[in-house]
mmCIF file of C-alpha atoms in Angstrom:
data_model
loop_
_atom_site.group_PDB
_atom_site.id
_atom_site.type_symbol
_atom_site.label_atom_id
_atom_site.label_comp_id
_atom_site.label_asym_id
_atom_site.label_seq_id
_atom_site.Cartn_x
_atom_site.Cartn_y
_atom_site.Cartn_z
ATOM 1 C CA GLU E 28 -24.519 -4.783 -18.956
ATOM 2 C CA VAL E 29 -23.076 -3.872 -16.161
ATOM 3 C CA GLU E 30 -23.401 -0.388 -14.289
ATOM 4 C CA VAL E 31 -20.144 1.460 -13.640
ATOM 5 C CA GLU E 32 -20.339 4.151 -11.317
ATOM 6 C CA VAL E 33 -17.471 6.499 -10.749
ATOM 7 C CA ASN E 34 -16.399 7.767 -7.215
ATOM 8 C CA ASP E 35 -13.095 8.958 -7.349
ATOM 9 C CA SER E 36 -14.071 10.424 -3.288
ATOM 10 C CA LEU E 37 -14.031 6.975 -2.298
ATOM 11 C CA MET E 38 -10.993 5.183 -4.447
ATOM 12 C CA ARG E 39 -9.295 8.441 -4.772
ATOM 13 C CA PHE E 40 -9.214 9.255 -1.583
ATOM 14 C CA PHE E 41 -5.597 10.471 -1.316
ATOM 15 C CA ASP E 42 -6.770 13.243 -3.777
ATOM 16 C CA HIS E 43 -9.701 14.302 -1.572
ATOM 17 C CA CYS E 44 -7.628 14.593 1.388
ATOM 18 C CA ALA E 45 -6.330 17.963 1.929
ATOM 19 C CA LYS E 46 -4.169 17.224 4.613
ATOM 20 C CA PHE E 47 -2.131 14.166 2.285
ATOM 21 C CA VAL E 48 -1.985 16.390 -0.621
ATOM 22 C CA ALA E 49 -0.488 19.487 1.431
ATOM 23 C CA LEU E 50 1.864 17.935 3.547
ATOM 24 C CA VAL E 51 2.942 14.766 1.930
ATOM 25 C CA GLU E 52 2.150 14.901 -1.630
ATOM 26 C CA GLU E 53 3.050 18.215 -2.481
ATOM 27 C CA ASN E 54 5.780 18.782 0.094
ATOM 28 C CA ASP E 55 9.219 18.456 -1.104
ATOM 29 C CA GLY E 56 10.297 17.854 2.555
ATOM 30 C CA ALA E 57 8.585 14.706 3.322
ATOM 31 C CA MET E 58 10.498 12.607 0.956
ATOM 32 C CA CYS E 59 13.780 13.542 2.773
ATOM 33 C CA GLN E 60 14.417 10.241 3.396
ATOM 34 C CA VAL E 61 14.175 9.400 -0.331
ATOM 35 C CA ASP E 62 16.333 12.239 -1.783
ATOM 36 C CA ALA E 63 19.054 11.246 1.194
ATOM 37 C CA PHE E 64 19.210 7.895 -0.553
ATOM 38 C CA LYS E 65 19.589 9.489 -3.888
ATOM 39 C CA GLU E 66 22.795 11.028 -2.961
ATOM 40 C CA GLY E 67 23.941 8.210 -0.669
ATOM 41 C CA PRO E 68 26.499 5.819 -1.314
ATOM 42 C CA GLU E 69 24.589 2.507 -2.569
ATOM 43 C CA MET E 70 23.307 4.911 -5.448
ATOM 44 C CA ARG E 71 26.069 6.654 -6.017
ATOM 45 C CA ARG E 72 27.794 3.525 -6.966
ATOM 46 C CA VAL E 73 25.550 2.469 -9.268
ATOM 47 C CA LEU E 74 25.319 6.092 -11.104
ATOM 48 C CA GLU E 75 29.085 5.653 -11.847
ATOM 49 C CA LYS E 76 29.274 2.124 -13.053
ATOM 50 C CA VAL E 77 26.096 3.293 -15.132
ATOM 51 C CA ALA E 78 27.805 6.453 -16.304
ATOM 52 C CA SER E 79 31.113 4.127 -17.455
ATOM 53 C CA ALA E 80 29.549 1.787 -19.499
ATOM 54 C CA LEU E 81 28.048 4.423 -21.395
ATOM 55 C CA CYS E 82 30.959 6.351 -21.460
ATOM 56 C CA LEU E 83 29.544 9.452 -19.937
ATOM 57 C CA PRO E 84 31.118 11.772 -17.104
ATOM 58 C CA ALA E 85 29.154 10.986 -13.520
ATOM 59 C CA GLU E 86 27.859 14.252 -13.328
ATOM 60 C CA GLU E 87 25.699 14.397 -16.497
ATOM 61 C CA LEU E 88 23.399 11.742 -14.905
ATOM 62 C CA ASN E 89 21.575 11.593 -11.345
ATOM 63 C CA ALA E 90 19.417 9.321 -9.718
ATOM 64 C CA ASP E 91 16.398 10.070 -11.070
ATOM 65 C CA LEU E 92 17.712 9.246 -14.719
ATOM 66 C CA VAL E 93 19.555 6.089 -13.414
ATOM 67 C CA GLN E 94 15.763 5.143 -12.280
ATOM 68 C CA VAL E 95 14.540 5.766 -15.375
ATOM 69 C CA ALA E 96 16.823 3.828 -17.836
ATOM 70 C CA PHE E 97 16.154 0.839 -14.995
ATOM 71 C CA LEU E 98 12.337 1.126 -15.463
ATOM 72 C CA THR E 99 12.142 1.188 -18.905
ATOM 73 C CA CYS E 100 14.490 -2.285 -18.628
ATOM 74 C CA SER E 101 11.678 -3.735 -16.130
ATOM 75 C CA TYR E 102 8.785 -2.080 -17.984
ATOM 76 C CA GLU E 103 9.633 -4.060 -21.119
ATOM 77 C CA LEU E 104 10.400 -7.542 -19.539
ATOM 78 C CA ALA E 105 7.415 -7.500 -17.575
ATOM 79 C CA ILE E 106 4.649 -6.212 -20.461
ATOM 80 C CA ARG E 107 6.388 -7.534 -23.677
ATOM 81 C CA ASN E 108 8.444 -10.223 -22.011
ATOM 82 C CA VAL E 109 11.714 -8.904 -23.818
ATOM 83 C CA THR E 110 15.223 -8.135 -22.601
ATOM 84 C CA SER E 111 15.873 -4.318 -23.065
ATOM 85 C CA PRO E 112 19.034 -3.748 -24.228
ATOM 86 C CA TRP E 113 18.921 -0.656 -20.962
ATOM 87 C CA CYS E 114 18.400 -4.552 -19.020
ATOM 88 C CA SER E 115 22.582 -5.017 -19.592
ATOM 89 C CA LEU E 116 23.419 -1.553 -17.384
ATOM 90 C CA PHE E 117 22.526 -3.179 -14.703
ATOM 91 C CA SER E 118 23.383 -6.149 -11.719
ATOM 92 C CA GLU E 119 21.219 -7.952 -10.082
ATOM 93 C CA GLU E 120 22.709 -5.720 -7.118
ATOM 94 C CA ASP E 121 22.203 -2.380 -8.839
ATOM 95 C CA ALA E 122 18.576 -3.769 -8.829
ATOM 96 C CA LYS E 123 18.148 -4.475 -5.682
ATOM 97 C CA VAL E 124 19.219 -0.426 -4.442
ATOM 98 C CA LEU E 125 16.937 0.666 -7.417
ATOM 99 C CA GLU E 126 13.992 -1.476 -5.831
ATOM 100 C CA TYR E 127 14.528 -0.146 -2.642
ATOM 101 C CA LEU E 128 14.797 3.316 -4.059
ATOM 102 C CA ASN E 129 11.197 2.733 -5.101
ATOM 103 C CA ASP E 130 10.060 1.021 -1.895
ATOM 104 C CA LEU E 131 11.793 4.261 0.088
ATOM 105 C CA LYS E 132 9.545 6.835 -2.016
ATOM 106 C CA GLN E 133 6.143 4.668 -1.633
ATOM 107 C CA TYR E 134 7.223 4.141 1.907
ATOM 108 C CA TRP E 135 7.085 7.505 3.033
ATOM 109 C CA LYS E 136 4.180 8.347 0.288
ATOM 110 C CA ARG E 137 1.689 6.099 0.680
ATOM 111 C CA GLY E 138 2.885 3.920 3.093
ATOM 112 C CA TYR E 139 3.966 3.270 7.438
ATOM 113 C CA GLY E 140 5.945 6.971 6.268
ATOM 114 C CA TYR E 141 3.618 9.127 7.955
ATOM 115 C CA ASP E 142 0.449 8.312 10.173
ATOM 116 C CA ILE E 143 -2.185 10.572 7.022
ATOM 117 C CA ASN E 144 -0.787 8.151 4.107
ATOM 118 C CA SER E 145 -3.443 5.277 5.983
ATOM 119 C CA ARG E 146 -5.506 7.329 8.123
ATOM 120 C CA SER E 147 -6.811 8.649 4.711
ATOM 121 C CA SER E 148 -8.147 5.118 3.490
ATOM 122 C CA CYS E 149 -10.225 4.736 6.461
ATOM 123 C CA ILE E 150 -13.290 5.830 4.230
ATOM 124 C CA LEU E 151 -12.419 2.722 1.792
ATOM 125 C CA PHE E 152 -12.016 0.323 4.667
ATOM 126 C CA GLN E 153 -14.967 1.482 6.527
ATOM 127 C CA ASP E 154 -17.072 0.962 2.920
ATOM 128 C CA ILE E 155 -15.932 -2.491 2.575
ATOM 129 C CA PHE E 156 -17.139 -3.226 5.978
ATOM 130 C CA GLN E 157 -20.615 -1.713 5.253
ATOM 131 C CA HIS E 158 -21.002 -4.062 2.451
ATOM 132 C CA LEU E 159 -20.210 -7.496 4.484
ATOM 133 C CA ASP E 160 -22.243 -5.951 7.742
ATOM 134 C CA LYS E 161 -25.522 -5.565 5.028
ATOM 135 C CA ALA E 162 -24.808 -9.086 3.562
ATOM 136 C CA VAL E 163 -24.602 -10.329 7.362
ATOM 137 C CA GLU E 164 -27.731 -8.759 8.220
ATOM 138 C CA GLU E 165 -29.687 -10.003 5.270
ATOM 139 C CA SER E 166 -28.315 -13.614 5.482
ATOM 140 C CA LYS E 167 -29.806 -13.544 9.251
ATOM 141 C CA SER E 168 -33.044 -12.369 8.069
ATOM 142 C CA SER E 169 -33.160 -14.887 5.166
ATOM 143 C CA LYS E 170 -33.047 -12.273 2.292
ATOM 144 C CA PRO E 171 -31.581 -13.110 -0.750
ATOM 145 C CA ILE E 172 -28.054 -11.484 -0.370
ATOM 146 C CA SER E 173 -28.806 -7.776 -2.365
ATOM 147 C CA SER E 174 -24.639 -7.746 -3.463
ATOM 148 C CA PRO E 175 -23.330 -11.102 -3.762
ATOM 149 C CA LEU E 176 -20.677 -9.836 -5.328
ATOM 150 C CA ILE E 177 -18.557 -6.079 -5.360
ATOM 151 C CA VAL E 178 -16.303 -5.022 -7.518
ATOM 152 C CA GLN E 179 -14.382 -1.590 -6.530
ATOM 153 C CA VAL E 180 -11.372 -0.812 -9.003
ATOM 154 C CA GLY E 181 -8.714 1.641 -8.074
ATOM 155 C CA HIS E 182 -4.719 2.078 -8.125
ATOM 156 C CA ALA E 183 -1.927 0.837 -6.191
ATOM 157 C CA GLU E 184 -1.684 4.309 -4.644
ATOM 158 C CA THR E 185 -5.565 2.918 -3.611
ATOM 159 C CA LEU E 186 -4.323 -0.434 -2.545
ATOM 160 C CA GLN E 187 -0.748 0.023 -0.703
ATOM 161 C CA PRO E 188 -1.823 2.822 2.161
ATOM 162 C CA LEU E 189 -5.347 0.326 2.680
ATOM 163 C CA LEU E 190 -2.661 -2.744 3.368
ATOM 164 C CA ALA E 191 -1.150 0.061 5.674
ATOM 165 C CA LEU E 192 -4.348 0.970 7.767
ATOM 166 C CA MET E 193 -4.345 -3.001 8.237
ATOM 167 C CA GLY E 194 -1.146 -3.392 9.379
ATOM 168 C CA PHE E 195 0.243 -5.883 6.470
ATOM 169 C CA PHE E 196 4.042 -5.519 5.705
ATOM 170 C CA LYS E 197 5.164 -3.565 8.418
ATOM 171 C CA ASP E 198 8.832 -3.617 9.185
ATOM 172 C CA ASP E 199 10.443 -3.309 12.987
ATOM 173 C CA GLU E 200 12.640 -0.483 11.758
ATOM 174 C CA PRO E 201 11.276 2.244 9.614
ATOM 175 C CA LEU E 202 12.365 2.422 5.799
ATOM 176 C CA LYS E 203 15.404 4.792 6.109
ATOM 177 C CA ALA E 204 18.376 6.133 3.503
ATOM 178 C CA ASN E 205 20.554 4.964 5.813
ATOM 179 C CA ASN E 206 19.546 1.731 6.582
ATOM 180 C CA TYR E 207 19.430 -0.115 2.852
ATOM 181 C CA LEU E 208 21.438 -3.442 4.585
ATOM 182 C CA ARG E 209 19.484 -3.949 7.634
ATOM 183 C CA GLN E 210 16.268 -3.841 5.311
ATOM 184 C CA ALA E 211 17.630 -6.555 2.750
ATOM 185 C CA HIS E 212 14.614 -8.980 4.356
ATOM 186 C CA ARG E 213 11.971 -6.410 4.722
ATOM 187 C CA LYS E 214 8.331 -6.819 4.404
ATOM 188 C CA PHE E 215 7.301 -3.988 2.540
ATOM 189 C CA ARG E 216 8.453 -5.104 -1.145
ATOM 190 C CA THR E 217 6.136 -2.904 -2.906
ATOM 191 C CA GLY E 218 6.940 -4.899 -6.584
ATOM 192 C CA ARG E 219 5.277 -8.459 -4.270
ATOM 193 C CA ILE E 220 2.778 -6.255 -2.980
ATOM 194 C CA VAL E 221 0.803 -4.277 -5.683
ATOM 195 C CA PRO E 222 2.314 -5.711 -8.836
ATOM 196 C CA TYR E 223 0.750 -5.469 -12.106
ATOM 197 C CA ALA E 224 -3.385 -6.246 -11.767
ATOM 198 C CA ALA E 225 -2.527 -6.109 -7.725
ATOM 199 C CA ASN E 226 -6.170 -7.003 -5.983
ATOM 200 C CA LEU E 227 -7.533 -7.159 -2.755
ATOM 201 C CA VAL E 228 -10.081 -9.591 -2.077
ATOM 202 C CA PHE E 229 -12.688 -10.210 0.938
ATOM 203 C CA VAL E 230 -14.435 -13.439 0.941
ATOM 204 C CA LEU E 231 -17.554 -13.576 3.552
ATOM 205 C CA TYR E 232 -18.339 -16.972 4.575
ATOM 206 C CA HIS E 233 -21.703 -18.131 6.023
ATOM 207 C CA CYS E 234 -21.015 -21.430 7.694
ATOM 208 C CA ASP E 235 -24.026 -23.221 8.787
ATOM 209 C CA GLN E 236 -22.285 -26.482 10.595
ATOM 210 C CA VAL E 237 -20.612 -24.305 13.886
ATOM 211 C CA LYS E 238 -20.593 -24.607 17.551
ATOM 212 C CA THR E 239 -21.538 -21.041 18.491
ATOM 213 C CA SER E 240 -23.168 -18.420 16.786
ATOM 214 C CA LYS E 241 -20.204 -16.335 16.834
ATOM 215 C CA GLU E 242 -18.605 -18.444 14.220
ATOM 216 C CA GLU E 243 -21.423 -18.685 11.597
ATOM 217 C CA TYR E 244 -19.841 -15.807 9.523
ATOM 218 C CA GLN E 245 -16.068 -16.167 8.822
ATOM 219 C CA VAL E 246 -13.900 -14.324 6.682
ATOM 220 C CA GLN E 247 -10.879 -14.675 4.282
ATOM 221 C CA ILE E 248 -8.657 -11.809 2.774
ATOM 222 C CA LEU E 249 -7.070 -12.720 -0.094
ATOM 223 C CA LEU E 250 -4.099 -10.400 -1.810
ATOM 224 C CA ASN E 251 -2.801 -11.053 -5.352
ATOM 225 C CA GLU E 252 -4.862 -14.770 -5.090
ATOM 226 C CA LYS E 253 -2.851 -15.030 -1.742
ATOM 227 C CA PRO E 254 -4.798 -16.114 1.853
ATOM 228 C CA MET E 255 -2.994 -13.592 3.906
ATOM 229 C CA SER E 256 -2.700 -14.033 7.965
ATOM 230 C CA PHE E 257 -4.533 -12.040 10.253
ATOM 231 C CA HIS E 258 -2.752 -10.100 12.931
ATOM 232 C CA HIS E 259 -5.261 -10.825 15.437
ATOM 233 C CA SER E 260 -4.881 -15.423 15.333
ATOM 234 C CA ASN E 261 -1.816 -15.719 12.718
ATOM 235 C CA GLU E 262 -5.272 -17.712 10.965
ATOM 236 C CA THR E 263 -5.792 -17.724 7.198
ATOM 237 C CA ILE E 264 -9.541 -17.290 8.565
ATOM 238 C CA SER E 265 -11.403 -15.436 11.002
ATOM 239 C CA THR E 266 -14.460 -15.009 12.329
ATOM 240 C CA TYR E 267 -16.248 -12.052 10.932
ATOM 241 C CA ALA E 268 -17.264 -10.720 14.656
ATOM 242 C CA ASP E 269 -13.228 -11.378 15.598
ATOM 243 C CA LEU E 270 -11.954 -9.242 13.005
ATOM 244 C CA LYS E 271 -14.593 -6.278 13.350
ATOM 245 C CA ASP E 272 -13.770 -5.920 17.310
ATOM 246 C CA TYR E 273 -9.762 -6.073 15.683
ATOM 247 C CA TYR E 274 -10.331 -3.024 13.932
ATOM 248 C CA LYS E 275 -12.706 -1.630 15.984
ATOM 249 C CA ASP E 276 -10.780 1.765 16.757
ATOM 250 C CA ILE E 277 -10.467 2.287 12.982
ATOM 251 C CA LEU E 278 -14.521 1.143 11.808
ATOM 252 C CA GLU E 279 -15.635 3.534 14.741
ATOM 253 C CA ASN E 280 -12.640 6.439 15.637
ATOM 254 C CA CYS E 281 -10.842 7.203 12.347
ATOM 255 C CA HIS E 282 -13.306 10.322 10.655
ATOM 256 C CA PHE E 283 -12.514 10.874 6.717
ATOM 257 C CA LYS E 284 -12.887 14.766 7.157
ATOM 258 C CA GLU E 285 -11.482 15.402 10.793
ATOM 259 C CA GLU E 286 -8.539 13.130 9.490
ATOM 260 C CA CYS E 287 -8.304 15.028 6.543
ATOM 261 C CA GLU E 288 -8.426 18.902 7.624
ATOM 262 C CA LEU E 289 -5.275 20.981 7.512
ATOM 263 C CA PRO E 290 -3.912 21.875 11.038
ATOM 264 C CA LYS E 291 -5.189 25.186 11.783
ATOM 265 C CA LEU E 292 -1.813 26.382 13.323
ATOM 266 C CA ASN E 293 1.220 27.703 11.752
ATOM 267 C CA THR E 294 2.899 24.190 12.575
ATOM 268 C CA THR E 295 5.832 22.429 10.023
ATOM 269 C CA ALA E 296 4.548 19.780 8.229
ATOM 270 C CA VAL E 297 7.212 17.136 10.214
ATOM 271 C CA ASP E 298 5.972 18.243 13.471
ATOM 272 C CA GLU E 299 2.159 17.473 12.156
ATOM 273 C CA LEU E 300 2.930 14.607 10.239
#
């Protein structure tokens, strides 16, 4: 039997961050790039094509309805491994447009669009390193590792901000409504980053035969069971000391309460974000 502790303040940090909730989650203006893409030429072509296939006037459809049809197709394919009749409405190019629409939303709501999206996750990031620190301390003291495995269960909305905080899958150019073609080879593809059963694993190694004490403790990060290269070394394994040094600012200076506090001045959401 496993004792499970529900800790929404840690795993659903986005619900407890007043600044994020007010300025992004509940602020319609924060999704202006998404709204603009829905009305843009790429979505207009998909909408008109779908309307024609269904023998409907184009004005009776909108981007949200077209996206529902596409998601119905994709869910049935992914979950039941069947080709839904809705799939016949879309070509591969249509699918790329609708994929971009979803990525655009996640970029501005959970990713790099606004700093608070990722900064709100520092409470979870710091918690991970506190567990790693404890394991290192116990190992150095020749004590049994009290928690050799720690499993924390959240959502795609938990993982996406955390990965953005760590700087993974960041494109040189922000995702916007008017640069769909330039983002054809973007790194930020949520279907690959946070698919069904997405998982992020931190593995701490104790290495005996090393040249220096710094190399004694090393770390590997795997996303969806695949090792990820660290930014500071471009290698898939790093000394724990180097990793902590690289993320020193987040570990020491990112405080959830201060990050998530709503601005006292009467500023606009765009100015604050």
